[in-house]
mmCIF file of N, CA, C and O in Angstrom:
data_model
loop_
_atom_site.group_PDB
_atom_site.id
_atom_site.type_symbol
_atom_site.label_atom_id
_atom_site.label_comp_id
_atom_site.label_asym_id
_atom_site.label_seq_id
_atom_site.Cartn_x
_atom_site.Cartn_y
_atom_site.Cartn_z
ATOM 1 N N MET A 1 30.362 -108.315 -45.994
ATOM 2 C CA MET A 1 29.764 -109.523 -46.479
ATOM 3 C C MET A 1 28.395 -109.202 -47.075
ATOM 4 O O MET A 1 27.614 -108.454 -46.513
ATOM 5 N N LEU A 2 28.138 -109.766 -48.207
ATOM 6 C CA LEU A 2 26.844 -109.580 -48.843
ATOM 7 C C LEU A 2 25.836 -110.570 -48.282
ATOM 8 O O LEU A 2 26.128 -111.741 -48.132
ATOM 9 N N LEU A 3 24.675 -110.075 -47.991
ATOM 10 C CA LEU A 3 23.612 -110.925 -47.479
ATOM 11 C C LEU A 3 22.633 -111.247 -48.590
ATOM 12 O O LEU A 3 22.561 -110.549 -49.587
ATOM 13 N N LEU A 4 21.884 -112.279 -48.403
ATOM 14 C CA LEU A 4 20.800 -112.594 -49.332
ATOM 15 C C LEU A 4 19.550 -111.894 -48.842
ATOM 16 O O LEU A 4 19.450 -111.524 -47.687
ATOM 17 N N HIS A 5 18.572 -111.706 -49.707
ATOM 18 C CA HIS A 5 17.398 -111.000 -49.225
ATOM 19 C C HIS A 5 16.283 -111.916 -48.752
ATOM 20 O O HIS A 5 15.118 -111.664 -48.952
ATOM 21 N N THR A 6 16.647 -112.949 -48.026
ATOM 22 C CA THR A 6 15.642 -113.864 -47.496
ATOM 23 C C THR A 6 14.798 -113.215 -46.404
ATOM 24 O O THR A 6 13.652 -113.590 -46.210
ATOM 25 N N ASN A 7 15.354 -112.257 -45.685
ATOM 26 C CA ASN A 7 14.612 -111.613 -44.604
ATOM 27 C C ASN A 7 13.986 -110.297 -45.028
ATOM 28 O O ASN A 7 13.441 -109.579 -44.207
ATOM 29 N N TYR A 8 14.086 -109.979 -46.294
ATOM 30 C CA TYR A 8 13.557 -108.698 -46.751
ATOM 31 C C TYR A 8 12.045 -108.625 -46.621
ATOM 32 O O TYR A 8 11.512 -107.632 -46.160
ATOM 33 N N LEU A 9 11.359 -109.665 -47.026
ATOM 34 C CA LEU A 9 9.901 -109.639 -47.004
ATOM 35 C C LEU A 9 9.385 -109.939 -45.603
ATOM 36 O O LEU A 9 9.416 -111.057 -45.138
ATOM 37 N N ARG A 10 8.949 -108.921 -44.958
ATOM 38 C CA ARG A 10 8.354 -109.108 -43.644
ATOM 39 C C ARG A 10 7.255 -108.068 -43.510
ATOM 40 O O ARG A 10 7.397 -106.941 -43.946
ATOM 41 N N ASP A 11 6.191 -108.483 -42.943
ATOM 42 C CA ASP A 11 5.057 -107.577 -42.791
ATOM 43 C C ASP A 11 5.204 -106.850 -41.463
ATOM 44 O O ASP A 11 4.732 -107.304 -40.437
ATOM 45 N N ASN A 12 5.901 -105.734 -41.504
ATOM 46 C CA ASN A 12 6.122 -104.973 -40.282
ATOM 47 C C ASN A 12 5.252 -103.719 -40.233
ATOM 48 O O ASN A 12 5.474 -102.838 -39.420
ATOM 49 N N GLY A 13 4.286 -103.636 -41.130
ATOM 50 C CA GLY A 13 3.388 -102.502 -41.133
ATOM 51 C C GLY A 13 3.928 -101.281 -41.855
ATOM 52 O O GLY A 13 3.256 -100.273 -41.955
ATOM 53 N N SER A 14 5.136 -101.369 -42.361
ATOM 54 C CA SER A 14 5.738 -100.231 -43.052
ATOM 55 C C SER A 14 5.067 -100.001 -44.392
ATOM 56 O O SER A 14 4.680 -100.931 -45.079
ATOM 57 N N ARG A 15 4.928 -98.755 -44.767
ATOM 58 C CA ARG A 15 4.371 -98.407 -46.067
ATOM 59 C C ARG A 15 5.480 -98.047 -47.049
ATOM 60 O O ARG A 15 5.245 -97.409 -48.052
ATOM 61 N N VAL A 16 6.686 -98.477 -46.749
ATOM 62 C CA VAL A 16 7.843 -98.166 -47.580
ATOM 63 C C VAL A 16 8.306 -99.435 -48.283
ATOM 64 O O VAL A 16 8.341 -100.504 -47.696
ATOM 65 N N THR A 17 8.652 -99.301 -49.553
ATOM 66 C CA THR A 17 9.307 -100.390 -50.262
ATOM 67 C C THR A 17 10.568 -99.827 -50.880
ATOM 68 O O THR A 17 10.726 -98.611 -51.011
ATOM 69 N N VAL A 18 11.479 -100.673 -51.233
ATOM 70 C CA VAL A 18 12.718 -100.237 -51.869
ATOM 71 C C VAL A 18 12.903 -101.001 -53.169
ATOM 72 O O VAL A 18 12.388 -102.111 -53.338
ATOM 73 N N ILE A 19 13.625 -100.387 -54.086
ATOM 74 C CA ILE A 19 13.923 -101.028 -55.363
ATOM 75 C C ILE A 19 15.396 -100.823 -55.680
ATOM 76 O O ILE A 19 16.079 -100.043 -55.029
ATOM 77 N N GLY A 20 15.851 -101.525 -56.683
ATOM 78 C CA GLY A 20 17.222 -101.342 -57.156
ATOM 79 C C GLY A 20 18.265 -101.720 -56.123
ATOM 80 O O GLY A 20 18.094 -102.669 -55.359
ATOM 81 N N ASP A 21 19.347 -100.959 -56.100
ATOM 82 C CA ASP A 21 20.467 -101.268 -55.221
ATOM 83 C C ASP A 21 20.101 -101.239 -53.742
ATOM 84 O O ASP A 21 20.763 -101.872 -52.931
ATOM 85 N N ALA A 22 19.067 -100.510 -53.375
ATOM 86 C CA ALA A 22 18.646 -100.466 -51.977
ATOM 87 C C ALA A 22 18.097 -101.808 -51.510
ATOM 88 O O ALA A 22 18.042 -102.072 -50.317
ATOM 89 N N CYS A 23 17.738 -102.648 -52.442
ATOM 90 C CA CYS A 23 17.094 -103.912 -52.092
ATOM 91 C C CYS A 23 17.901 -105.135 -52.511
ATOM 92 O O CYS A 23 17.763 -106.185 -51.906
ATOM 93 N N HIS A 24 18.711 -105.008 -53.536
ATOM 94 C CA HIS A 24 19.438 -106.157 -54.071
ATOM 95 C C HIS A 24 20.905 -106.092 -53.652
ATOM 96 O O HIS A 24 21.680 -105.353 -54.235
ATOM 97 N N PRO A 25 21.282 -106.855 -52.641
ATOM 98 C CA PRO A 25 22.665 -106.817 -52.151
ATOM 99 C C PRO A 25 23.602 -107.560 -53.099
ATOM 100 O O PRO A 25 23.816 -108.760 -52.970
ATOM 101 N N MET A 26 24.124 -106.839 -54.084
ATOM 102 C CA MET A 26 24.974 -107.473 -55.097
ATOM 103 C C MET A 26 26.342 -106.813 -55.158
ATOM 104 O O MET A 26 26.468 -105.610 -54.973
ATOM 105 N N SER A 27 27.312 -107.636 -55.454
ATOM 106 C CA SER A 27 28.643 -107.106 -55.748
ATOM 107 C C SER A 27 28.679 -106.736 -57.228
ATOM 108 O O SER A 27 27.749 -107.015 -57.981
ATOM 109 N N MET A 28 29.774 -106.139 -57.621
ATOM 110 C CA MET A 28 29.904 -105.759 -59.030
ATOM 111 C C MET A 28 30.406 -106.911 -59.906
ATOM 112 O O MET A 28 30.505 -106.755 -61.107
ATOM 113 N N PHE A 29 30.637 -108.067 -59.340
ATOM 114 C CA PHE A 29 31.285 -109.148 -60.064
ATOM 115 C C PHE A 29 30.421 -109.840 -61.106
ATOM 116 O O PHE A 29 30.926 -110.538 -61.960
ATOM 117 N N LYS A 30 29.131 -109.688 -61.036
ATOM 118 C CA LYS A 30 28.264 -110.293 -62.042
ATOM 119 C C LYS A 30 27.621 -109.242 -62.950
ATOM 120 O O LYS A 30 26.954 -109.578 -63.918
ATOM 121 N N GLY A 31 27.774 -107.985 -62.626
ATOM 122 C CA GLY A 31 27.253 -106.918 -63.467
ATOM 123 C C GLY A 31 25.743 -106.890 -63.572
ATOM 124 O O GLY A 31 25.200 -106.532 -64.612
ATOM 125 N N GLN A 32 25.043 -107.246 -62.508
ATOM 126 C CA GLN A 32 23.592 -107.342 -62.564
ATOM 127 C C GLN A 32 22.858 -106.264 -61.765
ATOM 128 O O GLN A 32 21.656 -106.110 -61.902
ATOM 129 N N GLY A 33 23.546 -105.521 -60.935
ATOM 130 C CA GLY A 33 22.882 -104.563 -60.055
ATOM 131 C C GLY A 33 22.035 -103.543 -60.794
ATOM 132 O O GLY A 33 20.846 -103.374 -60.504
ATOM 133 N N ALA A 34 22.602 -102.866 -61.755
ATOM 134 C CA ALA A 34 21.858 -101.847 -62.505
ATOM 135 C C ALA A 34 20.729 -102.481 -63.311
ATOM 136 O O ALA A 34 19.645 -101.906 -63.424
ATOM 137 N N ASN A 35 20.980 -103.661 -63.850
ATOM 138 C CA ASN A 35 19.926 -104.340 -64.614
ATOM 139 C C ASN A 35 18.693 -104.592 -63.763
ATOM 140 O O ASN A 35 17.559 -104.410 -64.217
ATOM 141 N N GLN A 36 18.896 -105.006 -62.536
ATOM 142 C CA GLN A 36 17.758 -105.297 -61.660
ATOM 143 C C GLN A 36 17.034 -104.015 -61.278
ATOM 144 O O GLN A 36 15.803 -103.985 -61.197
ATOM 145 N N ALA A 37 17.772 -102.960 -61.061
ATOM 146 C CA ALA A 37 17.143 -101.670 -60.746
ATOM 147 C C ALA A 37 16.270 -101.199 -61.902
ATOM 148 O O ALA A 37 15.162 -100.695 -61.697
ATOM 149 N N ILE A 38 16.758 -101.373 -63.117
ATOM 150 C CA ILE A 38 15.997 -100.963 -64.307
ATOM 151 C C ILE A 38 14.716 -101.782 -64.435
ATOM 152 O O ILE A 38 13.681 -101.268 -64.866
ATOM 153 N N GLU A 39 14.751 -103.040 -64.043
ATOM 154 C CA GLU A 39 13.554 -103.884 -64.122
ATOM 155 C C GLU A 39 12.576 -103.628 -62.976
ATOM 156 O O GLU A 39 11.364 -103.810 -63.141
ATOM 157 N N ASP A 40 13.069 -103.207 -61.826
ATOM 158 C CA ASP A 40 12.201 -103.004 -60.666
ATOM 159 C C ASP A 40 11.186 -101.881 -60.868
ATOM 160 O O ASP A 40 10.025 -102.013 -60.484
ATOM 161 N N GLY A 41 11.622 -100.771 -61.436
ATOM 162 C CA GLY A 41 10.735 -99.612 -61.601
ATOM 163 C C GLY A 41 9.483 -99.933 -62.403
ATOM 164 O O GLY A 41 8.359 -99.704 -61.923
ATOM 165 N N PRO A 42 9.629 -100.470 -63.607
ATOM 166 C CA PRO A 42 8.434 -100.817 -64.381
ATOM 167 C C PRO A 42 7.577 -101.896 -63.717
ATOM 168 O O PRO A 42 6.349 -101.862 -63.838
ATOM 169 N N LEU A 43 8.203 -102.818 -63.015
ATOM 170 C CA LEU A 43 7.418 -103.846 -62.328
ATOM 171 C C LEU A 43 6.557 -103.211 -61.237
ATOM 172 O O LEU A 43 5.364 -103.513 -61.123
ATOM 173 N N LEU A 44 7.137 -102.325 -60.452
ATOM 174 C CA LEU A 44 6.367 -101.633 -59.419
ATOM 175 C C LEU A 44 5.242 -100.820 -60.062
ATOM 176 O O LEU A 44 4.092 -100.867 -59.602
ATOM 177 N N ALA A 45 5.565 -100.113 -61.124
ATOM 178 C CA ALA A 45 4.544 -99.315 -61.816
ATOM 179 C C ALA A 45 3.406 -100.199 -62.321
ATOM 180 O O ALA A 45 2.229 -99.822 -62.236
ATOM 181 N N SER A 46 3.737 -101.384 -62.831
ATOM 182 C CA SER A 46 2.684 -102.259 -63.351
ATOM 183 C C SER A 46 1.729 -102.706 -62.247
ATOM 184 O O SER A 46 0.529 -102.828 -62.473
ATOM 185 N N TRP A 47 2.255 -102.926 -61.044
ATOM 186 C CA TRP A 47 1.391 -103.311 -59.926
ATOM 187 C C TRP A 47 0.540 -102.135 -59.458
ATOM 188 O O TRP A 47 -0.608 -102.312 -59.065
ATOM 189 N N LEU A 48 1.089 -100.929 -59.512
ATOM 190 C CA LEU A 48 0.344 -99.772 -59.029
ATOM 191 C C LEU A 48 -0.614 -99.202 -60.070
ATOM 192 O O LEU A 48 -1.536 -98.470 -59.721
ATOM 193 N N CYS A 49 -0.427 -99.538 -61.331
ATOM 194 C CA CYS A 49 -1.285 -99.013 -62.399
ATOM 195 C C CYS A 49 -2.484 -99.907 -62.709
ATOM 196 O O CYS A 49 -3.314 -99.550 -63.544
ATOM 197 N N LYS A 50 -2.566 -101.054 -62.069
ATOM 198 C CA LYS A 50 -3.708 -101.937 -62.321
ATOM 199 C C LYS A 50 -4.995 -101.241 -61.866
ATOM 200 O O LYS A 50 -4.988 -100.511 -60.866
ATOM 201 N N PRO A 51 -6.080 -101.446 -62.571
ATOM 202 C CA PRO A 51 -7.345 -100.801 -62.196
ATOM 203 C C PRO A 51 -7.766 -101.143 -60.765
ATOM 204 O O PRO A 51 -7.507 -102.237 -60.274
ATOM 205 N N GLY A 52 -8.390 -100.189 -60.133
ATOM 206 C CA GLY A 52 -8.960 -100.424 -58.817
ATOM 207 C C GLY A 52 -8.048 -100.122 -57.644
ATOM 208 O O GLY A 52 -8.361 -100.464 -56.511
ATOM 209 N N LEU A 53 -6.906 -99.482 -57.883
ATOM 210 C CA LEU A 53 -6.002 -99.159 -56.779
ATOM 211 C C LEU A 53 -6.694 -98.199 -55.816
ATOM 212 O O LEU A 53 -7.295 -97.210 -56.230
ATOM 213 N N ASN A 54 -6.623 -98.516 -54.536
ATOM 214 C CA ASN A 54 -7.173 -97.623 -53.520
ATOM 215 C C ASN A 54 -6.395 -97.809 -52.222
ATOM 216 O O ASN A 54 -5.485 -98.643 -52.140
ATOM 217 N N ALA A 55 -6.745 -97.019 -51.232
ATOM 218 C CA ALA A 55 -6.021 -97.044 -49.968
ATOM 219 C C ALA A 55 -6.099 -98.409 -49.282
ATOM 220 O O ALA A 55 -5.197 -98.778 -48.535
ATOM 221 N N LYS A 56 -7.131 -99.155 -49.552
ATOM 222 C CA LYS A 56 -7.298 -100.460 -48.898
ATOM 223 C C LYS A 56 -6.440 -101.552 -49.522
ATOM 224 O O LYS A 56 -6.101 -102.524 -48.859
ATOM 225 N N ASN A 57 -6.114 -101.425 -50.809
ATOM 226 C CA ASN A 57 -5.357 -102.507 -51.444
ATOM 227 C C ASN A 57 -3.944 -102.124 -51.881
ATOM 228 O O ASN A 57 -3.234 -102.957 -52.445
ATOM 229 N N ILE A 58 -3.525 -100.910 -51.598
ATOM 230 C CA ILE A 58 -2.184 -100.507 -52.050
ATOM 231 C C ILE A 58 -1.093 -101.358 -51.406
ATOM 232 O O ILE A 58 -0.131 -101.743 -52.061
ATOM 233 N N MET A 59 -1.222 -101.677 -50.122
ATOM 234 C CA MET A 59 -0.185 -102.475 -49.465
ATOM 235 C C MET A 59 -0.157 -103.901 -50.001
ATOM 236 O O MET A 59 0.908 -104.493 -50.130
ATOM 237 N N THR A 60 -1.309 -104.434 -50.359
ATOM 238 C CA THR A 60 -1.348 -105.761 -50.968
ATOM 239 C C THR A 60 -0.593 -105.736 -52.283
ATOM 240 O O THR A 60 0.197 -106.646 -52.578
ATOM 241 N N ARG A 61 -0.792 -104.706 -53.064
ATOM 242 C CA ARG A 61 -0.094 -104.600 -54.352
ATOM 243 C C ARG A 61 1.399 -104.420 -54.166
ATOM 244 O O ARG A 61 2.190 -104.998 -54.907
ATOM 245 N N ILE A 62 1.780 -103.638 -53.187
ATOM 246 C CA ILE A 62 3.214 -103.451 -52.931
ATOM 247 C C ILE A 62 3.835 -104.770 -52.489
ATOM 248 O O ILE A 62 4.928 -105.127 -52.938
ATOM 249 N N ARG A 63 3.174 -105.517 -51.630
ATOM 250 C CA ARG A 63 3.708 -106.819 -51.192
ATOM 251 C C ARG A 63 3.769 -107.802 -52.361
ATOM 252 O O ARG A 63 4.704 -108.594 -52.463
ATOM 253 N N CYS A 64 2.784 -107.753 -53.257
ATOM 254 C CA CYS A 64 2.826 -108.611 -54.454
ATOM 255 C C CYS A 64 4.022 -108.237 -55.326
ATOM 256 O O CYS A 64 4.727 -109.116 -55.838
ATOM 257 N N PHE A 65 4.245 -106.947 -55.497
ATOM 258 C CA PHE A 65 5.425 -106.485 -56.239
ATOM 259 C C PHE A 65 6.694 -107.017 -55.589
ATOM 260 O O PHE A 65 7.577 -107.546 -56.268
ATOM 261 N N GLU A 66 6.806 -106.877 -54.272
ATOM 262 C CA GLU A 66 8.013 -107.322 -53.575
ATOM 263 C C GLU A 66 8.245 -108.816 -53.749
ATOM 264 O O GLU A 66 9.381 -109.249 -53.995
ATOM 265 N N ARG A 67 7.189 -109.608 -53.630
ATOM 266 C CA ARG A 67 7.347 -111.060 -53.811
ATOM 267 C C ARG A 67 7.828 -111.391 -55.225
ATOM 268 O O ARG A 67 8.714 -112.225 -55.406
ATOM 269 N N GLU A 68 7.239 -110.749 -56.222
ATOM 270 C CA GLU A 68 7.653 -111.001 -57.600
ATOM 271 C C GLU A 68 9.083 -110.526 -57.839
ATOM 272 O O GLU A 68 9.880 -111.205 -58.484
ATOM 273 N N MET A 69 9.426 -109.371 -57.299
ATOM 274 C CA MET A 69 10.771 -108.823 -57.457
ATOM 275 C C MET A 69 11.807 -109.743 -56.813
ATOM 276 O O MET A 69 12.826 -110.066 -57.429
ATOM 277 N N ILE A 70 11.548 -110.173 -55.589
ATOM 278 C CA ILE A 70 12.489 -111.044 -54.881
ATOM 279 C C ILE A 70 12.619 -112.384 -55.597
ATOM 280 O O ILE A 70 13.720 -112.917 -55.762
ATOM 281 N N SER A 71 11.526 -112.917 -56.063
ATOM 282 C CA SER A 71 11.557 -114.176 -56.803
ATOM 283 C C SER A 71 12.419 -114.040 -58.067
ATOM 284 O O SER A 71 13.202 -114.934 -58.392
ATOM 285 N N ARG A 72 12.274 -112.929 -58.759
ATOM 286 C CA ARG A 72 13.029 -112.704 -59.991
ATOM 287 C C ARG A 72 14.517 -112.498 -59.710
ATOM 288 O O ARG A 72 15.373 -112.969 -60.451
ATOM 289 N N THR A 73 14.836 -111.809 -58.640
ATOM 290 C CA THR A 73 16.229 -111.411 -58.431
ATOM 291 C C THR A 73 17.029 -112.331 -57.523
ATOM 292 O O THR A 73 18.256 -112.278 -57.536
ATOM 293 N N SER A 74 16.375 -113.177 -56.747
ATOM 294 C CA SER A 74 17.114 -114.034 -55.808
ATOM 295 C C SER A 74 18.210 -114.868 -56.464
ATOM 296 O O SER A 74 19.320 -114.934 -55.938
ATOM 297 N N PRO A 75 17.957 -115.506 -57.611
ATOM 298 C CA PRO A 75 19.052 -116.262 -58.239
ATOM 299 C C PRO A 75 20.233 -115.365 -58.627
ATOM 300 O O PRO A 75 21.393 -115.771 -58.507
ATOM 301 N N LYS A 76 19.957 -114.150 -59.051
ATOM 302 C CA LYS A 76 21.027 -113.231 -59.446
ATOM 303 C C LYS A 76 21.792 -112.719 -58.234
ATOM 304 O O LYS A 76 23.009 -112.563 -58.278
ATOM 305 N N VAL A 77 21.086 -112.482 -57.141
ATOM 306 C CA VAL A 77 21.742 -112.062 -55.905
ATOM 307 C C VAL A 77 22.648 -113.185 -55.396
ATOM 308 O O VAL A 77 23.793 -112.950 -55.009
ATOM 309 N N SER A 78 22.151 -114.409 -55.425
ATOM 310 C CA SER A 78 22.962 -115.554 -54.989
ATOM 311 C C SER A 78 24.198 -115.729 -55.866
ATOM 312 O O SER A 78 25.298 -115.969 -55.360
ATOM 313 N N ALA A 79 24.029 -115.601 -57.173
ATOM 314 C CA ALA A 79 25.165 -115.741 -58.091
ATOM 315 C C ALA A 79 26.196 -114.641 -57.861
ATOM 316 O O ALA A 79 27.406 -114.885 -57.912
ATOM 317 N N SER A 80 25.733 -113.442 -57.585
ATOM 318 C CA SER A 80 26.635 -112.334 -57.310
ATOM 319 C C SER A 80 27.427 -112.587 -56.028
ATOM 320 O O SER A 80 28.637 -112.354 -55.966
ATOM 321 N N ARG A 81 26.741 -113.096 -55.029
ATOM 322 C CA ARG A 81 27.406 -113.405 -53.759
ATOM 323 C C ARG A 81 28.454 -114.493 -53.953
ATOM 324 O O ARG A 81 29.575 -114.390 -53.450
ATOM 325 N N GLU A 82 28.111 -115.532 -54.681
ATOM 326 C CA GLU A 82 29.069 -116.613 -54.937
ATOM 327 C C GLU A 82 30.284 -116.112 -55.716
ATOM 328 O O GLU A 82 31.419 -116.503 -55.435
ATOM 329 N N ALA A 83 30.048 -115.248 -56.689
ATOM 330 C CA ALA A 83 31.165 -114.697 -57.462
ATOM 331 C C ALA A 83 32.089 -113.873 -56.570
ATOM 332 O O ALA A 83 33.315 -113.974 -56.678
ATOM 333 N N ALA A 84 31.513 -113.079 -55.690
ATOM 334 C CA ALA A 84 32.332 -112.278 -54.777
ATOM 335 C C ALA A 84 33.146 -113.167 -53.846
ATOM 336 O O ALA A 84 34.327 -112.915 -53.618
ATOM 337 N N ILE A 85 32.523 -114.215 -53.330
ATOM 338 C CA ILE A 85 33.238 -115.135 -52.442
ATOM 339 C C ILE A 85 34.369 -115.822 -53.201
ATOM 340 O O ILE A 85 35.506 -115.890 -52.726
ATOM 341 N N ASN A 86 34.082 -116.318 -54.394
ATOM 342 C CA ASN A 86 35.103 -117.024 -55.174
ATOM 343 C C ASN A 86 36.252 -116.107 -55.576
ATOM 344 O O ASN A 86 37.409 -116.518 -55.569
ATOM 345 N N LEU A 87 35.941 -114.878 -55.925
ATOM 346 C CA LEU A 87 36.989 -113.963 -56.372
ATOM 347 C C LEU A 87 37.786 -113.358 -55.221
ATOM 348 O O LEU A 87 38.807 -112.716 -55.461
ATOM 349 N N HIS A 88 37.345 -113.555 -53.999
ATOM 350 C CA HIS A 88 38.080 -113.049 -52.849
ATOM 351 C C HIS A 88 38.693 -114.159 -51.996
ATOM 352 O O HIS A 88 39.149 -113.909 -50.891
ATOM 353 N N ARG A 89 38.719 -115.357 -52.518
ATOM 354 C CA ARG A 89 39.370 -116.444 -51.783
ATOM 355 C C ARG A 89 40.857 -116.168 -51.673
ATOM 356 O O ARG A 89 41.465 -115.609 -52.587
ATOM 357 N N GLN A 90 41.425 -116.559 -50.580
ATOM 358 C CA GLN A 90 42.865 -116.360 -50.353
ATOM 359 C C GLN A 90 43.695 -117.037 -51.425
ATOM 360 O O GLN A 90 44.728 -116.517 -51.835
ATOM 361 N N ALA A 91 43.275 -118.210 -51.886
ATOM 362 C CA ALA A 91 44.043 -118.940 -52.895
ATOM 363 C C ALA A 91 44.170 -118.143 -54.190
ATOM 364 O O ALA A 91 45.201 -118.204 -54.869
ATOM 365 N N ILE A 92 43.177 -117.378 -54.531
ATOM 366 C CA ILE A 92 43.229 -116.578 -55.758
ATOM 367 C C ILE A 92 44.190 -115.417 -55.578
ATOM 368 O O ILE A 92 44.863 -114.998 -56.537
ATOM 369 N N LEU A 93 44.300 -114.905 -54.363
ATOM 370 C CA LEU A 93 45.156 -113.758 -54.122
ATOM 371 C C LEU A 93 46.633 -114.120 -54.051
ATOM 372 O O LEU A 93 47.492 -113.260 -54.179
ATOM 373 N N LYS A 94 46.941 -115.389 -53.879
ATOM 374 C CA LYS A 94 48.337 -115.825 -53.800
ATOM 375 C C LYS A 94 48.910 -115.995 -55.188
ATOM 376 O O LYS A 94 48.236 -116.473 -56.107
ATOM 377 N N ASP A 95 50.131 -115.628 -55.343
ATOM 378 C CA ASP A 95 50.818 -115.776 -56.643
ATOM 379 C C ASP A 95 51.558 -117.095 -56.652
ATOM 380 O O ASP A 95 52.695 -117.210 -56.230
ATOM 381 N N GLU A 96 50.872 -118.117 -57.111
ATOM 382 C CA GLU A 96 51.480 -119.458 -57.140
ATOM 383 C C GLU A 96 51.588 -119.974 -58.538
ATOM 384 O O GLU A 96 50.867 -119.751 -59.411
#
């Protein structure tokens, strides 16, 4: 079962973030997984390349990136999940 990433953003003190397929739980039914991965890299880079990056604000920038990424991809993740559910319904699998 595909989950939504509602619980992804949590401040657990980790200095790790994920992008692409590691973060966007999508099926192949909407064809959006690779597209989101391609968009995540430059978005992360844009947050880290802003002037004034230092050890004190790097986590703030990473969390800002994550919020923007999740906001951008949540509708696509939801649509992918719905497509997977609809295409795997028992009624579709029956030859009627």
